[in-house]
Every structure is written in structure tokens, then in C-alpha cells.
Amino acid sequence: MIEGRGLGVRFGERWLFRGLDLDVPGGTCVVLTGDNGSGKSTLLRCLYGAQELTEGTVTVNGGAPDERHADFRRGVSVLFDDSTLFDALTPRQHLDLVGVDVDPDLPDDPAYTLSSGQRRRLLLLGAIHREHRVLLLDEPERALDAGRRRWLAGLVDGAKGRGSAVVIASHDPLLAGLVADHVVDLG
Ligand SMILES: Nc1ncnc2c1ncn2[C@@H]1O[C@H](COP(=O)(O)OP(=O)(O)OP(=O)(O)O)[C@@H](O)[C@H]1O
Ligand SMILES: [Mg+2]
């Protein structure tokens, strides 16, 4: 579902990563690790076509990633740093909007009244339960307590079971241990 060859991104003189091969078949999960600034979010954005590679080629669902194309976006679910909720909508309304029919187990109040962990859970439910073949998550564990991190691992396992190709940038070794088939350390 994801096939990258010789991937590299450079800013000015500095290569964030270079010569990276990435294979993520359906039903498997790659976790990207590495220090702050090592390029995890950048690589995820390249897989979504939200940012250009300096070198290399990548196919996602058989084509070049391009977030500007609805056909491409239909097959790819994402949670990025700047993913947001509509503040005025309740959790139920938010999930209806993204076409997801699951029990959110959250207060039925406008999103702006929710805690950051509750908002994160809602974003995750929307992304993971939306129909997709590729799932890209940037630090999905952020703002989640220990119990909810295990809940997250269960959601990711469920997505893998349904055939998703999953790439997660994470600082949580526990999450990586629970869901990763491969770990790619960007240093
Ligand atoms: N548009 C840009 N122009 C110049 N440099 C950039 C640009 N975007 C990112 N960078 C550089 O790339 C580095 C990597 O950023 P990135 O967000 O991918 O790291 P990360 O591994 O996700 O870090 P974190 O763990 O903090 O989320 C940044 O520290 C910055 O130096
Ligand atoms: Mg990042």
C-alpha cells in the first residue's frame, strides 16, 4: 500500500533523512521514531503529498500522493499536528460529519468544552473509523492517559485487521511495542 524508494528531504544544507526505503503492506504498521526535529512529521506529510520529497519516489495506494486530489484523500486517513475539530459541533455531530458511526463515549457537549485528551480521542475515532486503506498518525498518543494509549493500540490493531497500511510517528515506546511490525528510527 505504501512503497518508498530512496526517500530524502533536505532543508538548506541539511538532510533530515536520505536513502530511506519504506514498505508498508496492508495489514501492517510502521512506527517512525527519532528525536525532535528528526523528520518524522515531514516524512508523514510527504506520504500525504502535503510536502515535496527532495529525492526518491513513493507510491501510496498505487499512485503518487497528492492531498489536493479527492480521489487520493478518500483512501487515506490522517491525524496531523494541525488536525482540528469544529468547535461548535458535539462529538456525535463531528463523527456524523466525517461519516463515522461508532459510540464516541464522550460528553454530548460542543467540542470546545472537551479536554485535550477527549478532543484527541474524538479526532482519532474520526480518522481510524473512517473508511481508508492507508492510515497516517502523527503522535496519536499525545494527551492520552495510559489507559487510553492501550485503547489507541487496540484501535490501530483493529485497523490493521481490516487491512490498513499504518504509519505512526510516535515518542511512546510502549505504543510502538504494541502495534509496530517495523520500527524506522530517523535518529
Ligand atoms: N519548511 C521548512 N523549512 C526549513 N526547515 C524545515 C521546514 N520544515 C521543517 N524543517 C526542519 O525540519 C526539521 C524536522 O521537522 P519535523 O517536524 O519533521 O520533525 P519531527 O521528527 O516530527 O519532530 P518532533 O518529534 O518534534 O515532532 C525541523 O526541526 C526543521 O529544522
Ligand atoms: Mg513531529
PDB file of C-alpha atoms and ligand atoms in Angstrom:
ATOM      1  CA  MET A   1       0.000   0.000   0.000  1.00  0.00           C
ATOM      2  CA  ILE A   2       2.992   2.281   0.630  1.00  0.00           C
ATOM      3  CA  GLU A   3       6.224   1.848  -1.316  1.00  0.00           C
ATOM      4  CA  GLY A   4       9.016   4.366  -0.957  1.00  0.00           C
ATOM      5  CA  ARG A   5      12.456   4.181  -2.557  1.00  0.00           C
ATOM      6  CA  GLY A   6      15.463   6.349  -1.762  1.00  0.00           C
ATOM      7  CA  LEU A   7      13.404   8.927   0.105  1.00  0.00           C
ATOM      8  CA  GLY A   8      15.178  12.103   1.133  1.00  0.00           C
ATOM      9  CA  VAL A   9      14.269  15.578   2.363  1.00  0.00           C
ATOM     10  CA  ARG A  10      16.776  18.395   2.629  1.00  0.00           C
ATOM     11  CA  PHE A  11      16.347  21.869   4.049  1.00  0.00           C
ATOM     12  CA  GLY A  12      19.231  24.131   3.031  1.00  0.00           C
ATOM     13  CA  GLU A  13      22.406  22.132   3.606  1.00  0.00           C
ATOM     14  CA  ARG A  14      20.870  19.654   5.997  1.00  0.00           C
ATOM     15  CA  TRP A  15      19.347  16.296   5.054  1.00  0.00           C
ATOM     16  CA  LEU A  16      16.628  15.303   7.503  1.00  0.00           C
ATOM     17  CA  PHE A  17      16.722  11.790   6.081  1.00  0.00           C
ATOM     18  CA  ARG A  18      18.119  10.316   2.905  1.00  0.00           C
ATOM     19  CA  GLY A  19      18.192   6.971   1.062  1.00  0.00           C
ATOM     20  CA  LEU A  20      15.214   5.720   3.025  1.00  0.00           C
ATOM     21  CA  ASP A  21      13.228   2.741   1.700  1.00  0.00           C
ATOM     22  CA  LEU A  22       9.808   2.254   3.192  1.00  0.00           C
ATOM     23  CA  ASP A  23       7.458  -0.673   2.573  1.00  0.00           C
ATOM     24  CA  VAL A  24       4.137  -0.837   4.348  1.00  0.00           C
ATOM     25  CA  PRO A  25       1.869  -3.612   3.074  1.00  0.00           C
ATOM     26  CA  GLY A  26      -1.804  -3.641   4.028  1.00  0.00           C
ATOM     27  CA  GLY A  27      -2.408  -5.077   7.488  1.00  0.00           C
ATOM     28  CA  THR A  28       0.921  -3.876   8.848  1.00  0.00           C
ATOM     29  CA  CYS A  29       2.194  -0.897  10.836  1.00  0.00           C
ATOM     30  CA  VAL A  30       5.461   1.032  10.707  1.00  0.00           C
ATOM     31  CA  VAL A  31       6.286   3.281  13.639  1.00  0.00           C
ATOM     32  CA  LEU A  32       8.633   6.218  12.991  1.00  0.00           C
ATOM     33  CA  THR A  33      10.803   7.158  15.956  1.00  0.00           C
ATOM     34  CA  GLY A  34      13.551   9.726  16.468  1.00  0.00           C
ATOM     35  CA  ASP A  35      14.419  12.897  18.315  1.00  0.00           C
ATOM     36  CA  ASN A  36      12.542  16.182  17.993  1.00  0.00           C
ATOM     37  CA  GLY A  37      13.327  17.602  14.583  1.00  0.00           C
ATOM     38  CA  SER A  38      14.489  14.289  13.080  1.00  0.00           C
ATOM     39  CA  GLY A  39      11.875  14.460  10.303  1.00  0.00           C
ATOM     40  CA  LYS A  40       9.005  12.194  11.383  1.00  0.00           C
ATOM     41  CA  SER A  41       6.232  14.707  10.693  1.00  0.00           C
ATOM     42  CA  THR A  42       7.956  15.772   7.477  1.00  0.00           C
ATOM     43  CA  LEU A  43       8.017  12.182   6.216  1.00  0.00           C
ATOM     44  CA  LEU A  44       4.323  11.723   7.080  1.00  0.00           C
ATOM     45  CA  ARG A  45       3.467  14.913   5.194  1.00  0.00           C
ATOM     46  CA  CYS A  46       5.411  13.595   2.177  1.00  0.00           C
ATOM     47  CA  LEU A  47       3.358  10.381   2.287  1.00  0.00           C
ATOM     48  CA  TYR A  48       0.210  12.522   2.131  1.00  0.00           C
ATOM     49  CA  GLY A  49       1.558  14.698  -0.659  1.00  0.00           C
ATOM     50  CA  ALA A  50       1.403  17.751   1.563  1.00  0.00           C
ATOM     51  CA  GLN A  51       5.146  18.267   1.143  1.00  0.00           C
ATOM     52  CA  GLU A  52       7.665  17.514  -1.611  1.00  0.00           C
ATOM     53  CA  LEU A  53      10.450  14.986  -1.334  1.00  0.00           C
ATOM     54  CA  THR A  54      13.880  16.279  -2.314  1.00  0.00           C
ATOM     55  CA  GLU A  55      14.829  12.808  -3.571  1.00  0.00           C
ATOM     56  CA  GLY A  56      13.201   9.465  -4.138  1.00  0.00           C
ATOM     57  CA  THR A  57       9.825   8.159  -5.202  1.00  0.00           C
ATOM     58  CA  VAL A  58       6.832   6.987  -3.263  1.00  0.00           C
ATOM     59  CA  THR A  59       3.509   5.404  -4.182  1.00  0.00           C
ATOM     60  CA  VAL A  60       0.543   5.346  -1.826  1.00  0.00           C
ATOM     61  CA  ASN A  61      -2.420   3.194  -2.860  1.00  0.00           C
ATOM     62  CA  GLY A  62      -0.721   2.741  -6.210  1.00  0.00           C
ATOM     63  CA  GLY A  63      -0.214   6.414  -7.111  1.00  0.00           C
ATOM     64  CA  ALA A  64       1.792   9.482  -6.240  1.00  0.00           C
ATOM     65  CA  PRO A  65       0.463  11.098  -3.041  1.00  0.00           C
ATOM     66  CA  ASP A  66      -1.340  14.396  -3.572  1.00  0.00           C
ATOM     67  CA  GLU A  67      -3.551  15.850  -0.868  1.00  0.00           C
ATOM     68  CA  ARG A  68      -5.171  18.167  -3.413  1.00  0.00           C
ATOM     69  CA  HIS A  69      -6.960  15.250  -5.110  1.00  0.00           C
ATOM     70  CA  ALA A  70     -10.199  13.997  -3.578  1.00  0.00           C
ATOM     71  CA  ASP A  71      -9.624  10.513  -5.016  1.00  0.00           C
ATOM     72  CA  PHE A  72      -6.307  10.284  -3.205  1.00  0.00           C
ATOM     73  CA  ARG A  73      -7.716  11.670   0.055  1.00  0.00           C
ATOM     74  CA  ARG A  74     -10.577   9.185   0.012  1.00  0.00           C
ATOM     75  CA  GLY A  75      -8.189   6.292   0.537  1.00  0.00           C
ATOM     76  CA  VAL A  76      -6.025   7.918   3.191  1.00  0.00           C
ATOM     77  CA  SER A  77      -6.986   8.830   6.762  1.00  0.00           C
ATOM     78  CA  VAL A  78      -4.733  11.221   8.652  1.00  0.00           C
ATOM     79  CA  LEU A  79      -4.194  12.761  12.045  1.00  0.00           C
ATOM     80  CA  PHE A  80      -1.633  15.560  11.829  1.00  0.00           C
ATOM     81  CA  ASP A  81      -0.414  18.277  14.203  1.00  0.00           C
ATOM     82  CA  ASP A  82      -2.861  20.737  12.723  1.00  0.00           C
ATOM     83  CA  SER A  83      -5.892  18.423  12.568  1.00  0.00           C
ATOM     84  CA  THR A  84      -8.781  20.218  14.221  1.00  0.00           C
ATOM     85  CA  LEU A  85     -12.386  19.775  15.242  1.00  0.00           C
ATOM     86  CA  PHE A  86     -15.262  22.095  14.540  1.00  0.00           C
ATOM     87  CA  ASP A  87     -15.600  23.764  17.942  1.00  0.00           C
ATOM     88  CA  ALA A  88     -19.357  24.174  17.847  1.00  0.00           C
ATOM     89  CA  LEU A  89     -20.123  20.539  16.971  1.00  0.00           C
ATOM     90  CA  THR A  90     -20.725  17.819  19.548  1.00  0.00           C
ATOM     91  CA  PRO A  91     -18.767  14.540  19.277  1.00  0.00           C
ATOM     92  CA  ARG A  92     -21.779  12.840  17.654  1.00  0.00           C
ATOM     93  CA  GLN A  93     -22.162  15.658  15.113  1.00  0.00           C
ATOM     94  CA  HIS A  94     -18.436  15.605  14.343  1.00  0.00           C
ATOM     95  CA  LEU A  95     -18.461  11.856  13.652  1.00  0.00           C
ATOM     96  CA  ASP A  96     -21.622  12.185  11.545  1.00  0.00           C
ATOM     97  CA  LEU A  97     -19.855  14.854   9.508  1.00  0.00           C
ATOM     98  CA  VAL A  98     -16.928  12.559   8.732  1.00  0.00           C
ATOM     99  CA  GLY A  99     -19.294   9.649   8.101  1.00  0.00           C
ATOM    100  CA  VAL A 100     -18.331   7.533  11.099  1.00  0.00           C
ATOM    101  CA  ASP A 101     -20.897   5.525  13.032  1.00  0.00           C
ATOM    102  CA  VAL A 102     -19.323   4.481  16.355  1.00  0.00           C
ATOM    103  CA  ASP A 103     -20.101   5.142  20.001  1.00  0.00           C
ATOM    104  CA  PRO A 104     -17.812   8.071  20.973  1.00  0.00           C
ATOM    105  CA  ASP A 105     -18.200   7.550  24.746  1.00  0.00           C
ATOM    106  CA  LEU A 106     -17.713  11.314  25.207  1.00  0.00           C
ATOM    107  CA  PRO A 107     -19.926  14.045  26.707  1.00  0.00           C
ATOM    108  CA  ASP A 108     -22.514  15.316  24.249  1.00  0.00           C
ATOM    109  CA  ASP A 109     -21.261  18.900  24.515  1.00  0.00           C
ATOM    110  CA  PRO A 110     -19.679  21.237  21.954  1.00  0.00           C
ATOM    111  CA  ALA A 111     -16.098  20.251  21.148  1.00  0.00           C
ATOM    112  CA  TYR A 112     -14.616  23.428  22.636  1.00  0.00           C
ATOM    113  CA  THR A 113     -15.690  22.276  26.118  1.00  0.00           C
ATOM    114  CA  LEU A 114     -13.840  18.944  25.856  1.00  0.00           C
ATOM    115  CA  SER A 115     -10.440  18.298  27.475  1.00  0.00           C
ATOM    116  CA  SER A 116      -7.427  17.990  25.171  1.00  0.00           C
ATOM    117  CA  GLY A 117      -7.376  14.208  25.664  1.00  0.00           C
ATOM    118  CA  GLN A 118     -11.083  13.986  24.860  1.00  0.00           C
ATOM    119  CA  ARG A 119     -10.584  16.085  21.720  1.00  0.00           C
ATOM    120  CA  ARG A 120      -7.694  13.846  20.698  1.00  0.00           C
ATOM    121  CA  ARG A 121      -9.842  10.746  21.198  1.00  0.00           C
ATOM    122  CA  LEU A 122     -12.547  12.236  19.011  1.00  0.00           C
ATOM    123  CA  LEU A 123     -10.081  13.075  16.235  1.00  0.00           C
ATOM    124  CA  LEU A 124      -8.677   9.543  16.461  1.00  0.00           C
ATOM    125  CA  LEU A 125     -12.113   7.936  16.277  1.00  0.00           C
ATOM    126  CA  GLY A 126     -12.904  10.001  13.196  1.00  0.00           C
ATOM    127  CA  ALA A 127      -9.629   9.152  11.464  1.00  0.00           C
ATOM    128  CA  ILE A 128      -9.419   5.464  12.324  1.00  0.00           C
ATOM    129  CA  HIS A 129     -13.048   4.520  11.723  1.00  0.00           C
ATOM    130  CA  ARG A 130     -13.384   6.483   8.507  1.00  0.00           C
ATOM    131  CA  GLU A 131     -13.097   4.150   5.517  1.00  0.00           C
ATOM    132  CA  HIS A 132      -9.493   4.108   4.275  1.00  0.00           C
ATOM    133  CA  ARG A 133      -6.683   1.861   3.106  1.00  0.00           C
ATOM    134  CA  VAL A 134      -3.783   3.926   4.449  1.00  0.00           C
ATOM    135  CA  LEU A 135      -3.670   5.485   7.917  1.00  0.00           C
ATOM    136  CA  LEU A 136      -1.119   8.177   8.857  1.00  0.00           C
ATOM    137  CA  LEU A 137      -0.975   9.295  12.508  1.00  0.00           C
ATOM    138  CA  ASP A 138       1.363  11.939  13.926  1.00  0.00           C
ATOM    139  CA  GLU A 139       1.932  11.376  17.655  1.00  0.00           C
ATOM    140  CA  PRO A 140      -1.563   9.972  18.217  1.00  0.00           C
ATOM    141  CA  GLU A 141      -0.662   9.209  21.841  1.00  0.00           C
ATOM    142  CA  ARG A 142      -0.317  12.887  22.713  1.00  0.00           C
ATOM    143  CA  ALA A 143      -2.663  13.996  25.527  1.00  0.00           C
ATOM    144  CA  LEU A 144      -3.848  10.414  26.141  1.00  0.00           C
ATOM    145  CA  ASP A 145      -3.542   8.796  29.578  1.00  0.00           C
ATOM    146  CA  ALA A 146      -2.058   5.300  29.990  1.00  0.00           C
ATOM    147  CA  GLY A 147      -5.414   3.543  29.682  1.00  0.00           C
ATOM    148  CA  ARG A 148      -6.324   5.470  26.547  1.00  0.00           C
ATOM    149  CA  ARG A 149      -2.964   4.648  24.984  1.00  0.00           C
ATOM    150  CA  ARG A 150      -3.874   0.976  25.275  1.00  0.00           C
ATOM    151  CA  TRP A 151      -7.278   1.872  23.793  1.00  0.00           C
ATOM    152  CA  LEU A 152      -5.427   3.567  20.920  1.00  0.00           C
ATOM    153  CA  ALA A 153      -3.277   0.457  20.397  1.00  0.00           C
ATOM    154  CA  GLY A 154      -6.499  -1.565  20.158  1.00  0.00           C
ATOM    155  CA  LEU A 155      -7.904   0.823  17.547  1.00  0.00           C
ATOM    156  CA  VAL A 156      -4.731   0.560  15.476  1.00  0.00           C
ATOM    157  CA  ASP A 157      -4.806  -3.245  15.739  1.00  0.00           C
ATOM    158  CA  GLY A 158      -8.404  -3.148  14.542  1.00  0.00           C
ATOM    159  CA  ALA A 159      -7.409  -1.029  11.531  1.00  0.00           C
ATOM    160  CA  LYS A 160      -4.591  -3.470  10.720  1.00  0.00           C
ATOM    161  CA  GLY A 161      -7.074  -6.328  10.964  1.00  0.00           C
ATOM    162  CA  ARG A 162      -9.220  -4.574   8.359  1.00  0.00           C
ATOM    163  CA  GLY A 163      -6.217  -4.390   6.034  1.00  0.00           C
ATOM    164  CA  SER A 164      -4.967  -0.832   6.621  1.00  0.00           C
ATOM    165  CA  ALA A 165      -1.371   0.119   5.961  1.00  0.00           C
ATOM    166  CA  VAL A 166      -0.468   2.230   9.011  1.00  0.00           C
ATOM    167  CA  VAL A 167       2.389   4.682   9.611  1.00  0.00           C
ATOM    168  CA  ILE A 168       2.651   6.293  13.033  1.00  0.00           C
ATOM    169  CA  ALA A 169       5.151   8.895  14.253  1.00  0.00           C
ATOM    170  CA  SER A 170       5.488   8.374  17.981  1.00  0.00           C
ATOM    171  CA  HIS A 171       7.585   9.110  21.055  1.00  0.00           C
ATOM    172  CA  ASP A 172       5.915   6.294  23.001  1.00  0.00           C
ATOM    173  CA  PRO A 173       7.961   3.054  23.049  1.00  0.00           C
ATOM    174  CA  LEU A 174       5.019   1.274  24.690  1.00  0.00           C
ATOM    175  CA  LEU A 175       2.715   2.104  21.772  1.00  0.00           C
ATOM    176  CA  ALA A 176       5.421   1.083  19.299  1.00  0.00           C
ATOM    177  CA  GLY A 177       5.863  -2.207  21.159  1.00  0.00           C
ATOM    178  CA  LEU A 178       2.140  -2.906  20.960  1.00  0.00           C
ATOM    179  CA  VAL A 179       1.408  -2.053  17.309  1.00  0.00           C
ATOM    180  CA  ALA A 180       4.624  -1.882  15.229  1.00  0.00           C
ATOM    181  CA  ASP A 181       5.561  -4.581  12.749  1.00  0.00           C
ATOM    182  CA  HIS A 182       8.634  -2.491  11.938  1.00  0.00           C
ATOM    183  CA  VAL A 183      10.247   0.496  13.602  1.00  0.00           C
ATOM    184  CA  VAL A 184      12.078   3.067  11.478  1.00  0.00           C
ATOM    185  CA  ASP A 185      14.356   5.282  13.560  1.00  0.00           C
ATOM    186  CA  LEU A 186      15.078   8.631  11.921  1.00  0.00           C
ATOM    187  CA  GLY A 187      17.788   9.331  14.544  1.00  0.00           C
TER     188      GLY A 187
HETATM  189  N1  LIG B   1       9.667  24.477   5.685  1.00  0.00           N
HETATM  190  C1  LIG B   1      10.813  24.230   6.325  1.00  0.00           C
HETATM  191  N2  LIG B   1      11.911  24.962   6.086  1.00  0.00           N
HETATM  192  C2  LIG B   1      13.073  24.720   6.707  1.00  0.00           C
HETATM  193  N3  LIG B   1      13.253  23.743   7.603  1.00  0.00           N
HETATM  194  C3  LIG B   1      12.188  22.996   7.896  1.00  0.00           C
HETATM  195  C4  LIG B   1      10.920  23.184   7.274  1.00  0.00           C
HETATM  196  N4  LIG B   1      10.064  22.252   7.760  1.00  0.00           N
HETATM  197  C5  LIG B   1      10.767  21.530   8.650  1.00  0.00           C
HETATM  198  N5  LIG B   1      12.047  21.968   8.731  1.00  0.00           N
HETATM  199  C6  LIG B   1      13.107  21.386   9.539  1.00  0.00           C
HETATM  200  O1  LIG B   1      12.851  20.025   9.642  1.00  0.00           O
HETATM  201  C7  LIG B   1      13.001  19.624  10.999  1.00  0.00           C
HETATM  202  C8  LIG B   1      12.164  18.391  11.195  1.00  0.00           C
HETATM  203  O2  LIG B   1      10.847  18.699  11.433  1.00  0.00           O
HETATM  204  P1  LIG B   1       9.784  17.578  11.766  1.00  0.00           P
HETATM  205  O3  LIG B   1       8.591  18.337  12.234  1.00  0.00           O
HETATM  206  O4  LIG B   1       9.620  16.667  10.620  1.00  0.00           O
HETATM  207  O5  LIG B   1      10.439  16.760  12.967  1.00  0.00           O
HETATM  208  P2  LIG B   1       9.802  15.666  13.922  1.00  0.00           P
HETATM  209  O6  LIG B   1      10.679  14.461  13.855  1.00  0.00           O
HETATM  210  O7  LIG B   1       8.368  15.483  13.585  1.00  0.00           O
HETATM  211  O8  LIG B   1       9.953  16.318  15.371  1.00  0.00           O
HETATM  212  P3  LIG B   1       9.008  16.264  16.667  1.00  0.00           P
HETATM  213  O9  LIG B   1       9.393  14.994  17.405  1.00  0.00           O
HETATM  214  O10 LIG B   1       9.397  17.465  17.434  1.00  0.00           O
HETATM  215  O11 LIG B   1       7.587  16.290  16.218  1.00  0.00           O
HETATM  216  C9  LIG B   1      12.650  20.865  11.791  1.00  0.00           C
HETATM  217  O12 LIG B   1      13.303  20.887  13.020  1.00  0.00           O
HETATM  218  C10 LIG B   1      13.207  21.948  10.908  1.00  0.00           C
HETATM  219  O13 LIG B   1      14.575  22.110  11.193  1.00  0.00           O
HETATM  220 MG    MG B   2       6.623  15.839  14.578  1.00  0.00          MG
END
